[in-house]
mmCIF file with all atom_site columns, C-alpha atoms and ligand atoms in Angstrom:
data_model
loop_
_atom_site.group_PDB
_atom_site.id
_atom_site.type_symbol
_atom_site.label_atom_id
_atom_site.label_alt_id
_atom_site.label_comp_id
_atom_site.label_asym_id
_atom_site.label_entity_id
_atom_site.label_seq_id
_atom_site.pdbx_PDB_ins_code
_atom_site.Cartn_x
_atom_site.Cartn_y
_atom_site.Cartn_z
_atom_site.occupancy
_atom_site.B_iso_or_equiv
_atom_site.pdbx_formal_charge
_atom_site.auth_seq_id
_atom_site.auth_comp_id
_atom_site.auth_asym_id
_atom_site.auth_atom_id
_atom_site.pdbx_PDB_model_num
ATOM   1   C CA . MET A 1 1   ? 0.003  -0.003 -0.005  1.00 88.00 ? 1   MET A CA 1
ATOM   2   C CA . ASN A 1 2   ? 1.134  3.560  -0.785  1.00 96.00 ? 2   ASN A CA 1
ATOM   3   C CA . LYS A 1 3   ? 2.388  5.537  2.190   1.00 98.00 ? 3   LYS A CA 1
ATOM   4   C CA . LEU A 1 4   ? 3.617  9.121  1.972   1.00 98.00 ? 4   LEU A CA 1
ATOM   5   C CA . ALA A 1 5   ? 6.301  10.655 4.156   1.00 98.00 ? 5   ALA A CA 1
ATOM   6   C CA . VAL A 1 6   ? 6.228  14.470 4.332   1.00 98.00 ? 6   VAL A CA 1
ATOM   7   C CA . MET A 1 7   ? 9.411  16.376 5.159   1.00 98.00 ? 7   MET A CA 1
ATOM   8   C CA . ILE A 1 8   ? 9.063  19.830 6.728   1.00 98.00 ? 8   ILE A CA 1
ATOM   9   C CA . SER A 1 9   ? 11.043 22.594 8.341   1.00 98.00 ? 9   SER A CA 1
ATOM   10  C CA . GLY A 1 10  ? 8.594  25.448 8.769   1.00 97.00 ? 10  GLY A CA 1
ATOM   11  C CA . HIS A 1 11  ? 4.999  26.599 8.789   1.00 97.00 ? 11  HIS A CA 1
ATOM   12  C CA . GLY A 1 12  ? 3.572  23.449 7.318   1.00 98.00 ? 12  GLY A CA 1
ATOM   13  C CA . SER A 1 13  ? 0.958  24.976 4.910   1.00 98.00 ? 13  SER A CA 1
ATOM   14  C CA . ASN A 1 14  ? 1.808  22.402 2.247   1.00 98.00 ? 14  ASN A CA 1
ATOM   15  C CA . LEU A 1 15  ? 1.520  19.642 4.859   1.00 98.00 ? 15  LEU A CA 1
ATOM   16  C CA . GLU A 1 16  ? -1.900 20.986 5.823   1.00 98.00 ? 16  GLU A CA 1
ATOM   17  C CA . ALA A 1 17  ? -3.005 20.936 2.201   1.00 98.00 ? 17  ALA A CA 1
ATOM   18  C CA . ILE A 1 18  ? -1.703 17.407 1.706   1.00 98.00 ? 18  ILE A CA 1
ATOM   19  C CA . LEU A 1 19  ? -3.566 16.188 4.787   1.00 98.00 ? 19  LEU A CA 1
ATOM   20  C CA . LYS A 1 20  ? -6.727 18.028 3.796   1.00 98.00 ? 20  LYS A CA 1
ATOM   21  C CA . ALA A 1 21  ? -6.582 16.345 0.387   1.00 98.00 ? 21  ALA A CA 1
ATOM   22  C CA . GLY A 1 22  ? -6.742 12.989 2.168   1.00 98.00 ? 22  GLY A CA 1
ATOM   23  C CA . LEU A 1 23  ? -3.422 11.633 0.954   1.00 98.00 ? 23  LEU A CA 1
ATOM   24  C CA . PRO A 1 24  ? -2.116 8.638  2.963   1.00 98.00 ? 24  PRO A CA 1
ATOM   25  C CA . VAL A 1 25  ? 0.472  10.414 5.110   1.00 98.00 ? 25  VAL A CA 1
ATOM   26  C CA . GLY A 1 26  ? 2.178  7.796  7.262   1.00 98.00 ? 26  GLY A CA 1
ATOM   27  C CA . ILE A 1 27  ? 4.904  9.885  8.815   1.00 98.00 ? 27  ILE A CA 1
ATOM   28  C CA . VAL A 1 28  ? 5.960  13.542 9.026   1.00 98.00 ? 28  VAL A CA 1
ATOM   29  C CA . ILE A 1 29  ? 9.665  14.309 9.571   1.00 98.00 ? 29  ILE A CA 1
ATOM   30  C CA . ALA A 1 30  ? 11.131 17.691 10.528  1.00 98.00 ? 30  ALA A CA 1
ATOM   31  C CA . ASP A 1 31  ? 14.754 18.739 10.701  1.00 98.00 ? 31  ASP A CA 1
ATOM   32  C CA . ARG A 1 32  ? 13.979 21.344 13.415  1.00 97.00 ? 32  ARG A CA 1
ATOM   33  C CA . PRO A 1 33  ? 11.186 22.228 15.853  1.00 98.00 ? 33  PRO A CA 1
ATOM   34  C CA . CYS A 1 34  ? 8.555  23.974 13.781  1.00 98.00 ? 34  CYS A CA 1
ATOM   35  C CA . ARG A 1 35  ? 4.816  24.704 13.459  1.00 98.00 ? 35  ARG A CA 1
ATOM   36  C CA . GLY A 1 36  ? 4.487  21.918 10.929  1.00 98.00 ? 36  GLY A CA 1
ATOM   37  C CA . LEU A 1 37  ? 5.081  19.385 13.731  1.00 98.00 ? 37  LEU A CA 1
ATOM   38  C CA . GLU A 1 38  ? 2.055  20.814 15.554  1.00 98.00 ? 38  GLU A CA 1
ATOM   39  C CA . VAL A 1 39  ? -0.005 20.423 12.371  1.00 98.00 ? 39  VAL A CA 1
ATOM   40  C CA . ALA A 1 40  ? 0.984  16.724 12.223  1.00 98.00 ? 40  ALA A CA 1
ATOM   41  C CA . ARG A 1 41  ? 0.246  16.165 15.933  1.00 98.00 ? 41  ARG A CA 1
ATOM   42  C CA . ALA A 1 42  ? -3.136 17.920 15.647  1.00 98.00 ? 42  ALA A CA 1
ATOM   43  C CA . ALA A 1 43  ? -3.993 15.625 12.718  1.00 98.00 ? 43  ALA A CA 1
ATOM   44  C CA . GLY A 1 44  ? -2.899 12.564 14.693  1.00 98.00 ? 44  GLY A CA 1
ATOM   45  C CA . VAL A 1 45  ? -0.178 11.725 12.188  1.00 98.00 ? 45  VAL A CA 1
ATOM   46  C CA . PRO A 1 46  ? 3.041  10.166 13.573  1.00 98.00 ? 46  PRO A CA 1
ATOM   47  C CA . CYS A 1 47  ? 5.846  12.709 13.449  1.00 98.00 ? 47  CYS A CA 1
ATOM   48  C CA . GLU A 1 48  ? 9.457  12.821 14.345  1.00 98.00 ? 48  GLU A CA 1
ATOM   49  C CA . CYS A 1 49  ? 11.948 15.677 14.685  1.00 98.00 ? 49  CYS A CA 1
ATOM   50  C CA . ILE A 1 50  ? 15.328 14.458 13.500  1.00 98.00 ? 50  ILE A CA 1
ATOM   51  C CA . GLU A 1 51  ? 16.996 17.633 14.457  1.00 96.00 ? 51  GLU A CA 1
ATOM   52  C CA . ARG A 1 52  ? 19.838 19.068 12.481  1.00 94.00 ? 52  ARG A CA 1
ATOM   53  C CA . THR A 1 53  ? 21.903 21.163 14.846  1.00 90.00 ? 53  THR A CA 1
ATOM   54  C CA . ASN A 1 54  ? 25.118 21.382 12.838  1.00 87.00 ? 54  ASN A CA 1
ATOM   55  C CA . PHE A 1 55  ? 24.914 24.006 10.058  1.00 87.00 ? 55  PHE A CA 1
ATOM   56  C CA . THR A 1 56  ? 28.647 24.133 9.334   1.00 91.00 ? 56  THR A CA 1
ATOM   57  C CA . SER A 1 57  ? 30.608 22.531 6.497   1.00 90.00 ? 57  SER A CA 1
ATOM   58  C CA . SER A 1 58  ? 31.477 19.636 8.809   1.00 93.00 ? 58  SER A CA 1
ATOM   59  C CA . PHE A 1 59  ? 27.780 18.579 8.828   1.00 95.00 ? 59  PHE A CA 1
ATOM   60  C CA . ASP A 1 60  ? 27.602 14.803 8.357   1.00 96.00 ? 60  ASP A CA 1
ATOM   61  C CA . ARG A 1 61  ? 25.110 14.877 5.497   1.00 96.00 ? 61  ARG A CA 1
ATOM   62  C CA . ASP A 1 62  ? 25.360 11.182 4.786   1.00 96.00 ? 62  ASP A CA 1
ATOM   63  C CA . GLY A 1 63  ? 24.980 10.195 8.440   1.00 96.00 ? 63  GLY A CA 1
ATOM   64  C CA . TYR A 1 64  ? 21.938 12.482 8.786   1.00 97.00 ? 64  TYR A CA 1
ATOM   65  C CA . THR A 1 65  ? 20.419 11.099 5.572   1.00 98.00 ? 65  THR A CA 1
ATOM   66  C CA . ARG A 1 66  ? 20.852 7.561  6.797   1.00 97.00 ? 66  ARG A CA 1
ATOM   67  C CA . ARG A 1 67  ? 19.090 8.392  10.105  1.00 97.00 ? 67  ARG A CA 1
ATOM   68  C CA . VAL A 1 68  ? 16.137 9.769  8.126   1.00 98.00 ? 68  VAL A CA 1
ATOM   69  C CA . LEU A 1 69  ? 16.189 6.774  5.778   1.00 98.00 ? 69  LEU A CA 1
ATOM   70  C CA . ASP A 1 70  ? 16.049 4.383  8.749   1.00 98.00 ? 70  ASP A CA 1
ATOM   71  C CA . VAL A 1 71  ? 12.787 6.031  9.874   1.00 98.00 ? 71  VAL A CA 1
ATOM   72  C CA . LEU A 1 72  ? 11.321 6.072  6.356   1.00 98.00 ? 72  LEU A CA 1
ATOM   73  C CA . VAL A 1 73  ? 12.049 2.370  5.895   1.00 97.00 ? 73  VAL A CA 1
ATOM   74  C CA . LEU A 1 74  ? 10.742 1.514  9.352   1.00 97.00 ? 74  LEU A CA 1
ATOM   75  C CA . GLU A 1 75  ? 7.499  3.398  8.570   1.00 97.00 ? 75  GLU A CA 1
ATOM   76  C CA . LYS A 1 76  ? 7.321  1.688  5.148   1.00 98.00 ? 76  LYS A CA 1
ATOM   77  C CA . ALA A 1 77  ? 7.075  5.007  3.267   1.00 98.00 ? 77  ALA A CA 1
ATOM   78  C CA . THR A 1 78  ? 6.688  4.360  -0.477  1.00 98.00 ? 78  THR A CA 1
ATOM   79  C CA . HIS A 1 79  ? 6.817  8.042  -1.510  1.00 98.00 ? 79  HIS A CA 1
ATOM   80  C CA . VAL A 1 80  ? 8.456  11.142 -0.056  1.00 98.00 ? 80  VAL A CA 1
ATOM   81  C CA . ALA A 1 81  ? 7.176  14.739 -0.380  1.00 98.00 ? 81  ALA A CA 1
ATOM   82  C CA . MET A 1 82  ? 9.582  17.469 0.611   1.00 98.00 ? 82  MET A CA 1
ATOM   83  C CA . ALA A 1 83  ? 7.446  20.386 1.690   1.00 98.00 ? 83  ALA A CA 1
ATOM   84  C CA . GLY A 1 84  ? 9.732  23.244 2.651   1.00 97.00 ? 84  GLY A CA 1
ATOM   85  C CA . TYR A 1 85  ? 12.435 20.896 4.014   1.00 97.00 ? 85  TYR A CA 1
ATOM   86  C CA . MET A 1 86  ? 15.621 22.886 4.395   1.00 96.00 ? 86  MET A CA 1
ATOM   87  C CA . THR A 1 87  ? 18.252 20.140 4.603   1.00 96.00 ? 87  THR A CA 1
ATOM   88  C CA . LEU A 1 88  ? 19.791 18.634 1.496   1.00 95.00 ? 88  LEU A CA 1
ATOM   89  C CA . PHE A 1 89  ? 20.091 14.851 1.533   1.00 97.00 ? 89  PHE A CA 1
ATOM   90  C CA . SER A 1 90  ? 23.031 12.823 0.343   1.00 97.00 ? 90  SER A CA 1
ATOM   91  C CA . GLY A 1 91  ? 22.721 10.504 -2.672  1.00 97.00 ? 91  GLY A CA 1
ATOM   92  C CA . ALA A 1 92  ? 21.594 7.552  -0.519  1.00 98.00 ? 92  ALA A CA 1
ATOM   93  C CA . MET A 1 93  ? 18.102 9.101  -0.281  1.00 98.00 ? 93  MET A CA 1
ATOM   94  C CA . PHE A 1 94  ? 17.718 9.417  -4.020  1.00 98.00 ? 94  PHE A CA 1
ATOM   95  C CA . ASP A 1 95  ? 19.152 5.951  -4.695  1.00 97.00 ? 95  ASP A CA 1
ATOM   96  C CA . CYS A 1 96  ? 16.478 4.601  -2.388  1.00 97.00 ? 96  CYS A CA 1
ATOM   97  C CA . TYR A 1 97  ? 13.425 6.656  -3.510  1.00 98.00 ? 97  TYR A CA 1
ATOM   98  C CA . LYS A 1 98  ? 14.446 7.487  -7.098  1.00 95.00 ? 98  LYS A CA 1
ATOM   99  C CA . ASP A 1 99  ? 11.352 8.748  -8.999  1.00 96.00 ? 99  ASP A CA 1
ATOM   100 C CA . ASN A 1 100 ? 9.192  8.639  -5.877  1.00 98.00 ? 100 ASN A CA 1
ATOM   101 C CA . ILE A 1 101 ? 10.643 11.636 -4.060  1.00 98.00 ? 101 ILE A CA 1
ATOM   102 C CA . PHE A 1 102 ? 9.247  15.108 -4.856  1.00 98.00 ? 102 PHE A CA 1
ATOM   103 C CA . ASN A 1 103 ? 9.750  18.751 -4.004  1.00 98.00 ? 103 ASN A CA 1
ATOM   104 C CA . THR A 1 104 ? 7.884  22.000 -4.395  1.00 98.00 ? 104 THR A CA 1
ATOM   105 C CA . HIS A 1 105 ? 9.937  25.118 -5.017  1.00 98.00 ? 105 HIS A CA 1
ATOM   106 C CA . PRO A 1 106 ? 8.683  28.744 -4.976  1.00 98.00 ? 106 PRO A CA 1
ATOM   107 C CA . SER A 1 107 ? 9.965  29.887 -8.405  1.00 98.00 ? 107 SER A CA 1
ATOM   108 C CA . ILE A 1 108 ? 9.753  28.860 -12.022 1.00 98.00 ? 108 ILE A CA 1
ATOM   109 C CA . LEU A 1 109 ? 12.836 26.654 -12.226 1.00 98.00 ? 109 LEU A CA 1
ATOM   110 C CA . PRO A 1 110 ? 15.514 26.841 -13.541 1.00 98.00 ? 110 PRO A CA 1
ATOM   111 C CA . SER A 1 111 ? 15.209 30.480 -12.492 1.00 98.00 ? 111 SER A CA 1
ATOM   112 C CA . PHE A 1 112 ? 15.956 31.232 -8.858  1.00 98.00 ? 112 PHE A CA 1
ATOM   113 C CA . PRO A 1 113 ? 16.957 27.884 -7.374  1.00 98.00 ? 113 PRO A CA 1
ATOM   114 C CA . GLY A 1 114 ? 18.102 27.730 -3.764  1.00 97.00 ? 114 GLY A CA 1
ATOM   115 C CA . ALA A 1 115 ? 16.878 28.762 -0.371  1.00 96.00 ? 115 ALA A CA 1
ATOM   116 C CA . HIS A 1 116 ? 15.847 32.414 -1.165  1.00 98.00 ? 116 HIS A CA 1
ATOM   117 C CA . ALA A 1 117 ? 13.893 32.001 -4.378  1.00 98.00 ? 117 ALA A CA 1
ATOM   118 C CA . VAL A 1 118 ? 11.231 34.592 -3.630  1.00 98.00 ? 118 VAL A CA 1
ATOM   119 C CA . ARG A 1 119 ? 13.679 37.178 -2.372  1.00 98.00 ? 119 ARG A CA 1
ATOM   120 C CA . ASP A 1 120 ? 15.951 36.590 -5.389  1.00 98.00 ? 120 ASP A CA 1
ATOM   121 C CA . ALA A 1 121 ? 13.049 36.935 -7.854  1.00 98.00 ? 121 ALA A CA 1
ATOM   122 C CA . ILE A 1 122 ? 12.035 40.295 -6.315  1.00 98.00 ? 122 ILE A CA 1
ATOM   123 C CA . ALA A 1 123 ? 15.641 41.491 -6.265  1.00 98.00 ? 123 ALA A CA 1
ATOM   124 C CA . TYR A 1 124 ? 16.025 40.619 -9.970  1.00 98.00 ? 124 TYR A CA 1
ATOM   125 C CA . GLY A 1 125 ? 12.882 42.533 -10.783 1.00 98.00 ? 125 GLY A CA 1
ATOM   126 C CA . VAL A 1 126 ? 10.994 39.805 -12.630 1.00 98.00 ? 126 VAL A CA 1
ATOM   127 C CA . LYS A 1 127 ? 7.311  40.470 -13.232 1.00 98.00 ? 127 LYS A CA 1
ATOM   128 C CA . ILE A 1 128 ? 6.301  36.830 -13.239 1.00 98.00 ? 128 ILE A CA 1
ATOM   129 C CA . THR A 1 129 ? 7.487  34.090 -10.918 1.00 98.00 ? 129 THR A CA 1
ATOM   130 C CA . GLY A 1 130 ? 5.616  31.026 -9.586  1.00 98.00 ? 130 GLY A CA 1
ATOM   131 C CA . CYS A 1 131 ? 6.205  27.535 -8.354  1.00 98.00 ? 131 CYS A CA 1
ATOM   132 C CA . THR A 1 132 ? 7.624  24.271 -9.636  1.00 98.00 ? 132 THR A CA 1
ATOM   133 C CA . ILE A 1 133 ? 6.794  20.802 -8.488  1.00 98.00 ? 133 ILE A CA 1
ATOM   134 C CA . HIS A 1 134 ? 9.496  18.390 -9.525  1.00 98.00 ? 134 HIS A CA 1
ATOM   135 C CA . VAL A 1 135 ? 11.150 15.070 -8.829  1.00 98.00 ? 135 VAL A CA 1
ATOM   136 C CA . ALA A 1 136 ? 13.833 15.691 -6.174  1.00 98.00 ? 136 ALA A CA 1
ATOM   137 C CA . THR A 1 137 ? 17.327 14.608 -7.035  1.00 98.00 ? 137 THR A CA 1
ATOM   138 C CA . ALA A 1 138 ? 20.792 14.907 -5.530  1.00 96.00 ? 138 ALA A CA 1
ATOM   139 C CA . ALA A 1 139 ? 21.297 17.985 -7.720  1.00 96.00 ? 139 ALA A CA 1
ATOM   140 C CA . ARG A 1 140 ? 19.250 20.589 -5.887  1.00 95.00 ? 140 ARG A CA 1
ATOM   141 C CA . ASP A 1 141 ? 16.216 22.000 -7.726  1.00 96.00 ? 141 ASP A CA 1
ATOM   142 C CA . LYS A 1 142 ? 17.186 20.199 -10.931 1.00 96.00 ? 142 LYS A CA 1
ATOM   143 C CA . GLY A 1 143 ? 14.998 17.168 -11.096 1.00 97.00 ? 143 GLY A CA 1
ATOM   144 C CA . ARG A 1 144 ? 12.358 16.430 -13.779 1.00 98.00 ? 144 ARG A CA 1
ATOM   145 C CA . ILE A 1 145 ? 9.654  19.106 -13.752 1.00 98.00 ? 145 ILE A CA 1
ATOM   146 C CA . LEU A 1 146 ? 6.133  17.739 -13.144 1.00 98.00 ? 146 LEU A CA 1
ATOM   147 C CA . LEU A 1 147 ? 4.098  20.955 -12.976 1.00 98.00 ? 147 LEU A CA 1
ATOM   148 C CA . GLN A 1 148 ? 4.664  24.711 -12.962 1.00 98.00 ? 148 GLN A CA 1
ATOM   149 C CA . ALA A 1 149 ? 2.336  27.636 -12.342 1.00 98.00 ? 149 ALA A CA 1
ATOM   150 C CA . ALA A 1 150 ? 2.972  31.342 -12.898 1.00 98.00 ? 150 ALA A CA 1
ATOM   151 C CA . VAL A 1 151 ? 2.268  34.088 -10.356 1.00 98.00 ? 151 VAL A CA 1
ATOM   152 C CA . ASN A 1 152 ? 2.434  37.826 -11.132 1.00 98.00 ? 152 ASN A CA 1
ATOM   153 C CA . VAL A 1 153 ? 4.830  39.941 -9.103  1.00 98.00 ? 153 VAL A CA 1
ATOM   154 C CA . TYR A 1 154 ? 3.204  43.244 -8.169  1.00 98.00 ? 154 TYR A CA 1
ATOM   155 C CA . GLU A 1 155 ? 5.014  46.548 -7.804  1.00 96.00 ? 155 GLU A CA 1
ATOM   156 C CA . GLY A 1 156 ? 6.345  47.050 -4.268  1.00 94.00 ? 156 GLY A CA 1
ATOM   157 C CA . GLU A 1 157 ? 5.211  43.648 -3.053  1.00 96.00 ? 157 GLU A CA 1
ATOM   158 C CA . THR A 1 158 ? 7.166  42.299 -0.056  1.00 98.00 ? 158 THR A CA 1
ATOM   159 C CA . GLU A 1 159 ? 8.804  38.866 -0.010  1.00 98.00 ? 159 GLU A CA 1
ATOM   160 C CA . GLU A 1 160 ? 6.369  37.778 2.684   1.00 98.00 ? 160 GLU A CA 1
ATOM   161 C CA . ILE A 1 161 ? 3.249  38.712 0.730   1.00 98.00 ? 161 ILE A CA 1
ATOM   162 C CA . LEU A 1 162 ? 4.481  37.294 -2.597  1.00 98.00 ? 162 LEU A CA 1
ATOM   163 C CA . HIS A 1 163 ? 5.581  34.058 -0.879  1.00 98.00 ? 163 HIS A CA 1
ATOM   164 C CA . ALA A 1 164 ? 2.179  33.724 0.738   1.00 98.00 ? 164 ALA A CA 1
ATOM   165 C CA . ARG A 1 165 ? 0.488  34.058 -2.688  1.00 98.00 ? 165 ARG A CA 1
ATOM   166 C CA . ILE A 1 166 ? 2.866  31.495 -4.215  1.00 98.00 ? 166 ILE A CA 1
ATOM   167 C CA . LYS A 1 167 ? 2.214  29.115 -1.311  1.00 98.00 ? 167 LYS A CA 1
ATOM   168 C CA . GLY A 1 168 ? -1.497 29.407 -1.990  1.00 98.00 ? 168 GLY A CA 1
ATOM   169 C CA . ILE A 1 169 ? -0.862 27.983 -5.492  1.00 98.00 ? 169 ILE A CA 1
ATOM   170 C CA . GLU A 1 170 ? 1.541  25.341 -4.217  1.00 98.00 ? 170 GLU A CA 1
ATOM   171 C CA . CYS A 1 171 ? -1.054 24.142 -1.709  1.00 98.00 ? 171 CYS A CA 1
ATOM   172 C CA . LEU A 1 172 ? -3.552 23.693 -4.524  1.00 98.00 ? 172 LEU A CA 1
ATOM   173 C CA . LEU A 1 173 ? -1.202 21.928 -6.929  1.00 98.00 ? 173 LEU A CA 1
ATOM   174 C CA . TYR A 1 174 ? 1.185  19.827 -4.800  1.00 98.00 ? 174 TYR A CA 1
ATOM   175 C CA . PRO A 1 175 ? -1.517 17.480 -3.406  1.00 98.00 ? 175 PRO A CA 1
ATOM   176 C CA . ARG A 1 176 ? -2.873 16.956 -6.936  1.00 98.00 ? 176 ARG A CA 1
ATOM   177 C CA . VAL A 1 177 ? 0.562  16.089 -8.317  1.00 98.00 ? 177 VAL A CA 1
ATOM   178 C CA . LEU A 1 178 ? 1.291  13.758 -5.426  1.00 98.00 ? 178 LEU A CA 1
ATOM   179 C CA . ARG A 1 179 ? -2.060 12.026 -5.952  1.00 98.00 ? 179 ARG A CA 1
ATOM   180 C CA . GLN A 1 180 ? -1.164 11.444 -9.593  1.00 98.00 ? 180 GLN A CA 1
ATOM   181 C CA . GLN A 1 181 ? 2.349  10.255 -8.866  1.00 98.00 ? 181 GLN A CA 1
ATOM   182 C CA . MET A 1 182 ? 1.055  7.858  -6.249  1.00 98.00 ? 182 MET A CA 1
ATOM   183 C CA . ASN A 1 183 ? -1.579 6.533  -8.652  1.00 97.00 ? 183 ASN A CA 1
ATOM   184 C CA . ILE A 1 184 ? -4.401 7.389  -6.273  1.00 97.00 ? 184 ILE A CA 1
ATOM   185 C CA . PRO A 1 185 ? -7.697 7.984  -8.146  1.00 92.00 ? 185 PRO A CA 1
HETATM 186 C C1 . GRF B 2 .   ? 7.139  26.581 0.203   1.00 68.61 ? 201 GRF B C1 1
HETATM 187 O O1 . GRF B 2 .   ? 6.962  27.761 -0.467  1.00 68.61 ? 201 GRF B O1 1
HETATM 188 C C2 . GRF B 2 .   ? 8.124  25.704 -0.467  1.00 68.61 ? 201 GRF B C2 1
HETATM 189 O O2 . GRF B 2 .   ? 8.147  25.843 -1.869  1.00 68.61 ? 201 GRF B O2 1
HETATM 190 C C3 . GRF B 2 .   ? 9.434  26.250 0.064   1.00 68.61 ? 201 GRF B C3 1
HETATM 191 O O3 . GRF B 2 .   ? 9.152  26.500 1.411   1.00 68.61 ? 201 GRF B O3 1
HETATM 192 C C4 . GRF B 2 .   ? 7.742  26.757 1.557   1.00 68.61 ? 201 GRF B C4 1
HETATM 193 C C5 . GRF B 2 .   ? 7.173  25.851 2.614   1.00 68.61 ? 201 GRF B C5 1
HETATM 194 O O4 . GRF B 2 .   ? 6.086  26.422 3.265   1.00 68.61 ? 201 GRF B O4 1
HETATM 195 N N1 . GRF B 2 .   ? 10.544 25.369 -0.199  1.00 68.61 ? 201 GRF B N1 1
HETATM 196 P P1 . GRF B 2 .   ? 5.250  25.603 4.306   1.00 68.61 ? 201 GRF B P1 1
HETATM 197 O O5 . GRF B 2 .   ? 6.132  25.106 5.387   1.00 68.61 ? 201 GRF B O5 1
HETATM 198 O O6 . GRF B 2 .   ? 4.565  24.504 3.556   1.00 68.61 ? 201 GRF B O6 1
HETATM 199 O O7 . GRF B 2 .   ? 4.259  26.600 4.824   1.00 68.61 ? 201 GRF B O7 1
#
């Protein structure tokens, strides 16, 4: 049976949308204490905080990835949805989940990859940005694109407001893409 693991680091709006859509979420994993964990608890979904405390270059990425993988395997997760997860995994994760691990990113890739996509789009002065739902790979923000949607950037709009509007679209689209990828009617 299909079982989705959702990976979070922040507010958890995408997690809320995924849960609301009725997708079979078996486990939620966070890399830090965050509101998304409260969302999981409130929904009665098992969750675990596998905290990343080391943000230096000596971070043991492979060791961390293997700790997460142990939980995913134990929980029998068949698919993984990264939903604002801010830690990059080592190759072991993508070897294991291959075409069944997904990400949503708040820009039209390949424009503005990385952790500050909304800020970077505003700084560049683009008039249209958006979101990209893609297969996650070891090369960050470079996996096969599954769906994109455009969002206008309005004059003088702050990063916070624009990001909230983009998230609104992600929350609509990500659950739909996941449903398709998991072959759930
Ligand atoms: C989303 O915009 C996602 O694309 C980005 O982080 C945000 C996560 O928001 N990587 P939330 O935690 O789902 O509210």
